[in-house]
JSON list of C-alpha atoms in Angstrom, two decimals:
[
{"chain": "A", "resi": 1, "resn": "UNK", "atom": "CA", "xyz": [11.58, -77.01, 44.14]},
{"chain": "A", "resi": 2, "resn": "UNK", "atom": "CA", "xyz": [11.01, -76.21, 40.40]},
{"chain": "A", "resi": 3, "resn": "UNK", "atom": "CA", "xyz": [8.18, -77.11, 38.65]},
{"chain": "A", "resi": 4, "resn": "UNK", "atom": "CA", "xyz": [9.72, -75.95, 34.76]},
{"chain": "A", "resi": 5, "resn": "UNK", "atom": "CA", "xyz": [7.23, -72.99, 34.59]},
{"chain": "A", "resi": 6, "resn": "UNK", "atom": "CA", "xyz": [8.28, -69.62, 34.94]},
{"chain": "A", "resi": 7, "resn": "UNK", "atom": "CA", "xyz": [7.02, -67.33, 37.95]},
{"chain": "A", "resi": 8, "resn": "UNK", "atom": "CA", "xyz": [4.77, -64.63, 37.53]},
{"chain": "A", "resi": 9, "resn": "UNK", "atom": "CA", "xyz": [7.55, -63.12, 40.03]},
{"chain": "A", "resi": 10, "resn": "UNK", "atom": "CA", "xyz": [9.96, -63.55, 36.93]},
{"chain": "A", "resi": 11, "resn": "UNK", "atom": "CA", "xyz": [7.87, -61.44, 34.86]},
{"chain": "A", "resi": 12, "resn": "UNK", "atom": "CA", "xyz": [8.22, -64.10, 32.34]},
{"chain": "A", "resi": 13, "resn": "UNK", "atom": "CA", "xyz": [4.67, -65.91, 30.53]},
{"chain": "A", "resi": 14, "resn": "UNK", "atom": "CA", "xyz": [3.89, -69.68, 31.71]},
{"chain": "A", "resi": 15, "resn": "UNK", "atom": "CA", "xyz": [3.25, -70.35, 28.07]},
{"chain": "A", "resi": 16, "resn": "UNK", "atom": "CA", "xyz": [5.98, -71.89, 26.09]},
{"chain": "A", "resi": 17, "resn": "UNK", "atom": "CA", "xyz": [8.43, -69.58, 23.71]},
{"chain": "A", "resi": 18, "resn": "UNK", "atom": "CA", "xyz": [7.72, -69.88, 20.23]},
{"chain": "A", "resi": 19, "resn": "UNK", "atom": "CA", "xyz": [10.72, -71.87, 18.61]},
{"chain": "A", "resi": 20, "resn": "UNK", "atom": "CA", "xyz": [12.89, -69.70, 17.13]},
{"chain": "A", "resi": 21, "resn": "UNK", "atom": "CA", "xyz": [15.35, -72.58, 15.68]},
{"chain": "A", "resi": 22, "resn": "UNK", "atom": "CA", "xyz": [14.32, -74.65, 12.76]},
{"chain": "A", "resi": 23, "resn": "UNK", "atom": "CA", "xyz": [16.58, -78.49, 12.32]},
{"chain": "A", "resi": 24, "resn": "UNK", "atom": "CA", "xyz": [17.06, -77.21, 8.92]},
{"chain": "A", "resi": 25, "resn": "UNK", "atom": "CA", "xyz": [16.56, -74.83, 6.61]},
{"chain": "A", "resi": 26, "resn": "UNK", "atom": "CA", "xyz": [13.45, -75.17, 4.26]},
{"chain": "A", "resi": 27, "resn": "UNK", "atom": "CA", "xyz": [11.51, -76.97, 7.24]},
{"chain": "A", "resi": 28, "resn": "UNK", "atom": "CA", "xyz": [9.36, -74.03, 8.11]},
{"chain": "A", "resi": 29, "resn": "UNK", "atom": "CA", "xyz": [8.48, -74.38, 4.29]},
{"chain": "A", "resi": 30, "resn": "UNK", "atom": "CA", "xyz": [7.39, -77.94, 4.78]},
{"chain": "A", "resi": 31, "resn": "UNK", "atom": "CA", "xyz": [10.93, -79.29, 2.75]},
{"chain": "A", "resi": 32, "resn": "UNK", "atom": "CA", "xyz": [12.64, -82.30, 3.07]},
{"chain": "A", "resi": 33, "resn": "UNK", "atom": "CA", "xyz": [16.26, -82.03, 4.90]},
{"chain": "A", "resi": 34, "resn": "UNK", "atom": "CA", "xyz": [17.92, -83.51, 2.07]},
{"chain": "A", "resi": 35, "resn": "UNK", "atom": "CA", "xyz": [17.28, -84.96, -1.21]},
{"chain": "A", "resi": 36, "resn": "UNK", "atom": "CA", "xyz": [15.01, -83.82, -4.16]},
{"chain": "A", "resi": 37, "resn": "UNK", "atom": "CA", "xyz": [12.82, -80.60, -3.58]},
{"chain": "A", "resi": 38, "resn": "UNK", "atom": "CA", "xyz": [15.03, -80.01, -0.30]},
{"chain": "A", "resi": 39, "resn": "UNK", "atom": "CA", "xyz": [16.37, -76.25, -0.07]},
{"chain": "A", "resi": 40, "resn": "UNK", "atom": "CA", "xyz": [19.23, -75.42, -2.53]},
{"chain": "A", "resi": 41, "resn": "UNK", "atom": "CA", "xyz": [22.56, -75.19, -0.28]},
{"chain": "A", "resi": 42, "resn": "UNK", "atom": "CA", "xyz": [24.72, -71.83, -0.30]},
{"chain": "A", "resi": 43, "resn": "UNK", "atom": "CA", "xyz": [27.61, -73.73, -2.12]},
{"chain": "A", "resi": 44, "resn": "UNK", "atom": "CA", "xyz": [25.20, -75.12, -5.28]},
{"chain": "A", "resi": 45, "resn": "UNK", "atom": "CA", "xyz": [24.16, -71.66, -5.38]},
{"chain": "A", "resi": 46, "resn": "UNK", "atom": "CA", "xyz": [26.93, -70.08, -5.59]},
{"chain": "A", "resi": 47, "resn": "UNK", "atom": "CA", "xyz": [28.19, -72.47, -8.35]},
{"chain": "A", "resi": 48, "resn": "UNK", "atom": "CA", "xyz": [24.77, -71.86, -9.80]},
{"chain": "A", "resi": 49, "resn": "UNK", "atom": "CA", "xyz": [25.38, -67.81, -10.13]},
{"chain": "A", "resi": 50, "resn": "UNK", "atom": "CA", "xyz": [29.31, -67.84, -11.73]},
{"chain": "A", "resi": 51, "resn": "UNK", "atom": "CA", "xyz": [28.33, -70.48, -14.14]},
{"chain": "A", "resi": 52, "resn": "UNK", "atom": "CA", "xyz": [25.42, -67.89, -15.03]},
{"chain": "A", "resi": 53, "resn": "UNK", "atom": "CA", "xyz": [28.05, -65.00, -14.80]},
{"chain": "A", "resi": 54, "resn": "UNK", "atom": "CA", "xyz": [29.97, -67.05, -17.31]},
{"chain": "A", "resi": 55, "resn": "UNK", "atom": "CA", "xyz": [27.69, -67.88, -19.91]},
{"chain": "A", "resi": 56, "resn": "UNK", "atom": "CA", "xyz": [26.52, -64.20, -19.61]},
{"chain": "A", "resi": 57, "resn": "UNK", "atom": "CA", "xyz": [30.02, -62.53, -19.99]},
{"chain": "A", "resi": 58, "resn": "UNK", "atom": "CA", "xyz": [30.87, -65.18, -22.86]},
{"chain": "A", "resi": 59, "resn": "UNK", "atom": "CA", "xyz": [28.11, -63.58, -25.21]},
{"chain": "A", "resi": 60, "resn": "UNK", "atom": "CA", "xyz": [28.82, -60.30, -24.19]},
{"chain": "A", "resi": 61, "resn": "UNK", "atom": "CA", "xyz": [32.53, -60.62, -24.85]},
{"chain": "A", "resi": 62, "resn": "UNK", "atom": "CA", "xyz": [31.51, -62.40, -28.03]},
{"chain": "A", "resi": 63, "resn": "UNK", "atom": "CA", "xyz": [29.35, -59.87, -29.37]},
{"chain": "A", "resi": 64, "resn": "UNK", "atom": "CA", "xyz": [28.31, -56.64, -27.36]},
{"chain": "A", "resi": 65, "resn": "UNK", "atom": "CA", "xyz": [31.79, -56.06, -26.01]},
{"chain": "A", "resi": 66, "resn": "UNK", "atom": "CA", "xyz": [32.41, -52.11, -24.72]},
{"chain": "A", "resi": 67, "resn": "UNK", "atom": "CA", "xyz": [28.89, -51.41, -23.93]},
{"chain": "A", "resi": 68, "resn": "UNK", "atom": "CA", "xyz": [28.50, -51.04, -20.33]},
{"chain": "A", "resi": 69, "resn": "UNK", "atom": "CA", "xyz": [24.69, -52.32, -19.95]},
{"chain": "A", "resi": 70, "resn": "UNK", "atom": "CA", "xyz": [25.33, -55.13, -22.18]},
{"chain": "A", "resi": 71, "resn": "UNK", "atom": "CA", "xyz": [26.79, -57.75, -19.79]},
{"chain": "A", "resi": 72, "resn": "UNK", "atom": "CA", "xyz": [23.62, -56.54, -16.62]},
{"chain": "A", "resi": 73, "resn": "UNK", "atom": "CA", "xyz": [20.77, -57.01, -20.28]},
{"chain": "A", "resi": 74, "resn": "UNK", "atom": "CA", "xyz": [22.29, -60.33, -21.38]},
{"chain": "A", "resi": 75, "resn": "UNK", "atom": "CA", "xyz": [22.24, -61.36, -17.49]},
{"chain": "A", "resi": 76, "resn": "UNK", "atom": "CA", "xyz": [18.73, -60.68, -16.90]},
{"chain": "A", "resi": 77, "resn": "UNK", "atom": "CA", "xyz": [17.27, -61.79, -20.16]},
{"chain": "A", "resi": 78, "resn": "UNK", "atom": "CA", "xyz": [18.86, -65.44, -19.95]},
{"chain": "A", "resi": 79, "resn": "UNK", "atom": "CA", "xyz": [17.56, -65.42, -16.03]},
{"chain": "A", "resi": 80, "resn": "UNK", "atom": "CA", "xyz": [14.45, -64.47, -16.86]},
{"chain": "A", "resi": 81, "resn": "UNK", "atom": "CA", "xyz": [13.70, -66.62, -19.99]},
{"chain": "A", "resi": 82, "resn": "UNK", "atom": "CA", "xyz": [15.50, -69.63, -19.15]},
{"chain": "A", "resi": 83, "resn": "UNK", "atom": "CA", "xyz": [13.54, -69.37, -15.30]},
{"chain": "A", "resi": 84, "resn": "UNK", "atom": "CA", "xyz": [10.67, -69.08, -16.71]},
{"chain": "A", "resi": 85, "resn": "UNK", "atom": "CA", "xyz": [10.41, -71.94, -19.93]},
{"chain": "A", "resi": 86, "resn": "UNK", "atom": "CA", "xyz": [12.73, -74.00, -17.51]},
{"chain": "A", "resi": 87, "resn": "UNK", "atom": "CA", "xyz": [12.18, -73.08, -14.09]},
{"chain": "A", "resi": 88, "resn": "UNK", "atom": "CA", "xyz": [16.11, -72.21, -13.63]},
{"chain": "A", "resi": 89, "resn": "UNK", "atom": "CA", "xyz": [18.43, -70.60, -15.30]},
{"chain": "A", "resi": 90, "resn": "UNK", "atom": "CA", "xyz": [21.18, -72.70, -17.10]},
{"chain": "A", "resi": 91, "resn": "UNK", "atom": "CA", "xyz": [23.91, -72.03, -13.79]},
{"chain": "A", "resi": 92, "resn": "UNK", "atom": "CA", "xyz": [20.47, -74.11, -11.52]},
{"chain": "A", "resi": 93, "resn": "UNK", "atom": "CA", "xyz": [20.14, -76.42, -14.30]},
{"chain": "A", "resi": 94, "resn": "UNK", "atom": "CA", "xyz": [23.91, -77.38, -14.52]},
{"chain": "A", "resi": 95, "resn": "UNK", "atom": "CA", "xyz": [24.09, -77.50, -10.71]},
{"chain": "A", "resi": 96, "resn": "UNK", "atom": "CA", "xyz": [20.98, -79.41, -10.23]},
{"chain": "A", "resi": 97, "resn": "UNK", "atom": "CA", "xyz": [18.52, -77.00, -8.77]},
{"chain": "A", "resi": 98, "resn": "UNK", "atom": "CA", "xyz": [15.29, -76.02, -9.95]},
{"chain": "A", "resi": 99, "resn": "UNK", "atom": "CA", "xyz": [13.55, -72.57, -9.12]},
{"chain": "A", "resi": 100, "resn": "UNK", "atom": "CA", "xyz": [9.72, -72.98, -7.84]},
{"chain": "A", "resi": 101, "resn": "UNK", "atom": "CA", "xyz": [6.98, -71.29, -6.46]},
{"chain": "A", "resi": 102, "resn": "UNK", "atom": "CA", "xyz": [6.46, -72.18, -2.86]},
{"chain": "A", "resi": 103, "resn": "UNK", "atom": "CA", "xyz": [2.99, -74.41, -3.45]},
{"chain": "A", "resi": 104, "resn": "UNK", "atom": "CA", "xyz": [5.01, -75.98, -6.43]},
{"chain": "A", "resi": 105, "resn": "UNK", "atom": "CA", "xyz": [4.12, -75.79, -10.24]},
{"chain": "A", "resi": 106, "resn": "UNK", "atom": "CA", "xyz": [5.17, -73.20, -12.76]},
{"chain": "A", "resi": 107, "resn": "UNK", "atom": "CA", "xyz": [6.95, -70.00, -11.93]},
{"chain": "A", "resi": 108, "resn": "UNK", "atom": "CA", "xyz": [4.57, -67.92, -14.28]},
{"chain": "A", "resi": 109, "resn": "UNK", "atom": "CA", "xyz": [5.60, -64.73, -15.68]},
{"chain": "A", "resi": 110, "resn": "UNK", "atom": "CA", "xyz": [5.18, -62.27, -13.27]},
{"chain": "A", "resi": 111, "resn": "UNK", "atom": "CA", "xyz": [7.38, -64.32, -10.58]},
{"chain": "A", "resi": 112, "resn": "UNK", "atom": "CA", "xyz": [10.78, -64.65, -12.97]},
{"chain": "A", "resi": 113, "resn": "UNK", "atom": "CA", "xyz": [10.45, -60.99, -13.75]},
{"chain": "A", "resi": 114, "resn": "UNK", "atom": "CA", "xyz": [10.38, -59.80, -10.16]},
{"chain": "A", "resi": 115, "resn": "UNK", "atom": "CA", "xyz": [13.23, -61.76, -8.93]},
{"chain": "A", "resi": 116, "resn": "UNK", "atom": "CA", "xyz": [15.05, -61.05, -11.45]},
{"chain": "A", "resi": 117, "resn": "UNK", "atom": "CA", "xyz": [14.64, -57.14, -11.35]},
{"chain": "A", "resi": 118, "resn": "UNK", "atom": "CA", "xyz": [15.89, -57.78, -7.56]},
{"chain": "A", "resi": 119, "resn": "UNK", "atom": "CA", "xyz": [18.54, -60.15, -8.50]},
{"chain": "A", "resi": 120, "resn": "UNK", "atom": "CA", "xyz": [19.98, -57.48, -10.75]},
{"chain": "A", "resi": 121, "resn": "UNK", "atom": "CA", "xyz": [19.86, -54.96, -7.91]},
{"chain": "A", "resi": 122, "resn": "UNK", "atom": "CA", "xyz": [21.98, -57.10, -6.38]},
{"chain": "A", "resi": 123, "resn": "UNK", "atom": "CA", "xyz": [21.42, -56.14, -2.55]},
{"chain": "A", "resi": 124, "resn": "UNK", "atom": "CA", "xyz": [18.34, -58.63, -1.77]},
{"chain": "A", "resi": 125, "resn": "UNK", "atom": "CA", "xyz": [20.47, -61.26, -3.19]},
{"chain": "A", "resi": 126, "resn": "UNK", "atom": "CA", "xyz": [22.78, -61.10, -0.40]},
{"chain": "A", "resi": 127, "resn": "UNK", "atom": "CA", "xyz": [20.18, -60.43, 2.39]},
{"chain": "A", "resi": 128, "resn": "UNK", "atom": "CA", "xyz": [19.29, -64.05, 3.23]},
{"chain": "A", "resi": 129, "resn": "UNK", "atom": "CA", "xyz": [16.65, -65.78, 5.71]},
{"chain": "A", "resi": 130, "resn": "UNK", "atom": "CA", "xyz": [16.53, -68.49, 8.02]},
{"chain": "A", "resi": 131, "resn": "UNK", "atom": "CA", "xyz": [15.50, -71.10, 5.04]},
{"chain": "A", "resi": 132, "resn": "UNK", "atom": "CA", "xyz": [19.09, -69.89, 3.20]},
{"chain": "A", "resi": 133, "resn": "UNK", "atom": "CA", "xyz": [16.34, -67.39, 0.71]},
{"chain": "A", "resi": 134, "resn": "UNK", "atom": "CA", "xyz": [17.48, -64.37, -0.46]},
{"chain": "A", "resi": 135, "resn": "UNK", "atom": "CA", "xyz": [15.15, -61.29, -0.41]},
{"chain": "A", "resi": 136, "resn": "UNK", "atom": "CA", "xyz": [14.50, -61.69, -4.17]},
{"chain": "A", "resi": 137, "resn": "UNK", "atom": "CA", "xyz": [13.78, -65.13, -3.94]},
{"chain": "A", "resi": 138, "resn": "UNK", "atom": "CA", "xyz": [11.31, -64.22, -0.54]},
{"chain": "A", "resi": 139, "resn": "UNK", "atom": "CA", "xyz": [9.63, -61.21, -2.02]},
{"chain": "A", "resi": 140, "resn": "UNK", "atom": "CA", "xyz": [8.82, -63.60, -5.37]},
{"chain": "A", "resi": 141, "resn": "UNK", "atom": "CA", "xyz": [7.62, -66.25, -3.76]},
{"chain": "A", "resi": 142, "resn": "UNK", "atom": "CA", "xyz": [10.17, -68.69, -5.69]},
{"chain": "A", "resi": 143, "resn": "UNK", "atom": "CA", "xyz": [12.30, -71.16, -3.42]},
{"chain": "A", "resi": 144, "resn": "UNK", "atom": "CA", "xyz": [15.45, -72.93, -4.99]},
{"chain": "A", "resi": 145, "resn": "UNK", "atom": "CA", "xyz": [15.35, -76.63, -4.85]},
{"chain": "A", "resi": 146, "resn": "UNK", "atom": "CA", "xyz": [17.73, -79.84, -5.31]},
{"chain": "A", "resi": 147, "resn": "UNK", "atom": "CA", "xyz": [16.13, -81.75, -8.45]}
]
């Protein structure tokens, strides 16, 4: 008859696994499912970034057009100021997100600069948790909310 415990025959622990799932991302972060302050969603994201693309590539086309480090400056300036004065960049702001620190409050200085160093690097923003971060958002300490 089983009991629901492992054996010590199955070489396996009596105590319970760790979960490994989560219901939903953000929850391990003590976020709502849905609604304000819940984890930003791959697809508002992703809107998020080519609006920013846009607005970037307009004022480079507009005025710094030919110079290859132009369009990757303009980029990470806007990120960084509007992140920082704002807490997300004009693409969040248009798609309703918000960038914060995990505890909440203001991004600082020092936060916005580091993720957007990474974000520029482009690699960390494709490497993604289980709480739909990327590594630049993780190794900042910033989390992208619904507002």
């Amino acid at each position: 008859m089983a009991t629901g415990r492992a054996s010590a025959k199955d070489g396996a622990s009596s105590r319970p696994a760790a979960p490994i799932d989560q219901a939903f991302p953000g929850e391990r972060l003590g976020r709502p499912r849905l609604g304000p302050q819940s984890v930003a969603r791959p697809g508002r994201r992703i809107a998020g970034i080519l609006i920013d693309f846009g607005v970037s590539f307009a004022v480079y086309a507009l005025f710094f057009f030919g110079d290859q480090w132009a369009s990757l400056i303009i980029f990470a300036v806007l990120q960084y100021v509007f992140i920082t004065l704002f807490s997300g960049s004009i693409g969040h702001l248009a798609a309703g997100l918000r960038v914060t620190p995990l505890r909440g409050g203001w991004c600082g200085l020092w936060r916005p600069a580091l993720r957007t160093i990474l974000l520029c690097l482009f690699v960390p923003a494709v490497i993604w948790d289980r709480d739909q971060r990327g590594l630049h958002d993780v190794l900042s300490g910033l989390v992208i909310v619904r507002a």
